[in-house]
């Protein structure tokens, strides 16, 4: 069974930076995109950023200009560079891998906590 493992979460001060990484436990064939979602306390899970197999990146408005998503050097890995962090960025961040085929379900990580606080 394929598992996605996130790393890099923790406590950071407002205005600081943090990098999240995600890697699949084994090779995955036919991914359409890799990305990140987040869920803050009392809120629904929301889209953060994604990058397609072709390298096209998409960002949610609240993080645009501050976050950068990139594919890792190793296959089936993705990173999220977060700069100028705000308290509102506090959430559990989930890695998401989307298969190319529409009849395949997404892969999800267990989540990593990011807390932005002074």
GROMACS .gro file of C-alpha atoms in nm, residues 12-102:
model
   91
   12UNK     CA    1   0.763   2.919   1.343
   13UNK     CA    2   0.733   3.290   1.419
   14UNK     CA    3   0.526   3.526   1.204
   15UNK     CA    4   0.730   3.641   0.909
   16UNK     CA    5   0.943   3.331   0.923
   17UNK     CA    6   0.990   3.052   0.674
   18UNK     CA    7   0.939   2.681   0.670
   19UNK     CA    8   0.970   2.405   0.413
   20UNK     CA    9   0.742   2.104   0.396
   21UNK     CA   10   0.833   1.790   0.206
   22UNK     CA   11   0.639   1.486   0.100
   23UNK     CA   12   0.753   1.153  -0.037
   24UNK     CA   13   0.574   0.838  -0.143
   25UNK     CA   14   0.671   0.515   0.025
   26UNK     CA   15   0.706   0.353  -0.313
   27UNK     CA   16   0.698   0.447  -0.678
   28UNK     CA   17   0.367   0.566  -0.819
   29UNK     CA   18   0.284   0.540  -1.185
   30UNK     CA   19   0.080   0.797  -1.371
   31UNK     CA   20   0.049   1.104  -1.148
   32UNK     CA   21  -0.133   1.407  -1.284
   33UNK     CA   22  -0.031   1.643  -1.007
   34UNK     CA   23   0.117   1.674  -0.662
   35UNK     CA   24   0.012   1.931  -0.410
   36UNK     CA   25  -0.078   2.048  -0.065
   37UNK     CA   26  -0.397   2.112   0.126
   38UNK     CA   27  -0.442   2.245   0.476
   39UNK     CA   28  -0.703   2.245   0.749
   40UNK     CA   29  -0.715   2.499   1.028
   41UNK     CA   30  -0.911   2.446   1.350
   42UNK     CA   31  -1.281   2.495   1.289
   43UNK     CA   32  -1.239   2.521   0.914
   44UNK     CA   33  -1.274   2.292   0.615
   45UNK     CA   34  -0.974   2.151   0.436
   46UNK     CA   35  -0.865   2.392   0.166
   47UNK     CA   36  -0.641   2.383  -0.137
   48UNK     CA   37  -0.299   2.543  -0.097
   49UNK     CA   38  -0.089   2.467  -0.403
   50UNK     CA   39  -0.030   2.207  -0.669
   51UNK     CA   40   0.213   2.129  -0.947
   52UNK     CA   41   0.134   1.917  -1.250
   53UNK     CA   42   0.353   1.653  -1.404
   54UNK     CA   43   0.437   1.913  -1.668
   55UNK     CA   44   0.561   2.160  -1.408
   56UNK     CA   45   0.269   2.403  -1.399
   57UNK     CA   46   0.212   2.542  -1.050
   58UNK     CA   47  -0.116   2.673  -0.910
   59UNK     CA   48  -0.162   2.857  -0.581
   60UNK     CA   49  -0.454   2.953  -0.365
   61UNK     CA   50  -0.498   3.329  -0.331
   62UNK     CA   51  -0.403   3.349   0.040
   63UNK     CA   52  -0.060   3.197  -0.025
   64UNK     CA   53   0.016   3.332  -0.370
   65UNK     CA   54   0.344   3.520  -0.372
   66UNK     CA   55   0.453   3.371  -0.040
   67UNK     CA   56   0.457   2.995  -0.101
   68UNK     CA   57   0.643   2.804  -0.368
   69UNK     CA   58   0.571   2.446  -0.464
   70UNK     CA   59   0.830   2.237  -0.641
   71UNK     CA   60   0.892   1.881  -0.747
   72UNK     CA   61   1.169   1.705  -0.562
   73UNK     CA   62   1.481   1.572  -0.723
   74UNK     CA   63   1.363   1.222  -0.644
   75UNK     CA   64   1.060   1.079  -0.820
   76UNK     CA   65   0.728   1.108  -0.637
   77UNK     CA   66   0.842   1.384  -0.403
   78UNK     CA   67   0.716   1.739  -0.361
   79UNK     CA   68   0.808   2.034  -0.142
   80UNK     CA   69   0.636   2.351  -0.028
   81UNK     CA   70   0.853   2.650   0.058
   82UNK     CA   71   0.657   2.884   0.283
   83UNK     CA   72   0.781   3.238   0.335
   84UNK     CA   73   0.643   3.541   0.521
   85UNK     CA   74   0.428   3.313   0.731
   86UNK     CA   75   0.123   3.452   0.905
   87UNK     CA   76  -0.076   3.325   1.202
   88UNK     CA   77  -0.359   3.244   0.960
   89UNK     CA   78  -0.129   2.991   0.795
   90UNK     CA   79  -0.152   2.779   1.108
   91UNK     CA   80  -0.304   2.447   1.008
   92UNK     CA   81  -0.241   2.082   0.949
   93UNK     CA   82  -0.089   2.051   0.604
   94UNK     CA   83  -0.167   1.745   0.395
   95UNK     CA   84   0.028   1.618   0.099
   96UNK     CA   85  -0.183   1.515  -0.200
   97UNK     CA   86  -0.091   1.313  -0.508
   98UNK     CA   87  -0.350   1.303  -0.786
   99UNK     CA   88  -0.341   1.017  -1.039
  100UNK     CA   89  -0.364   1.088  -1.409
  101UNK     CA   90  -0.650   0.844  -1.446
  102UNK     CA   91  -0.981   0.979  -1.321
   0.00000   0.00000   0.00000
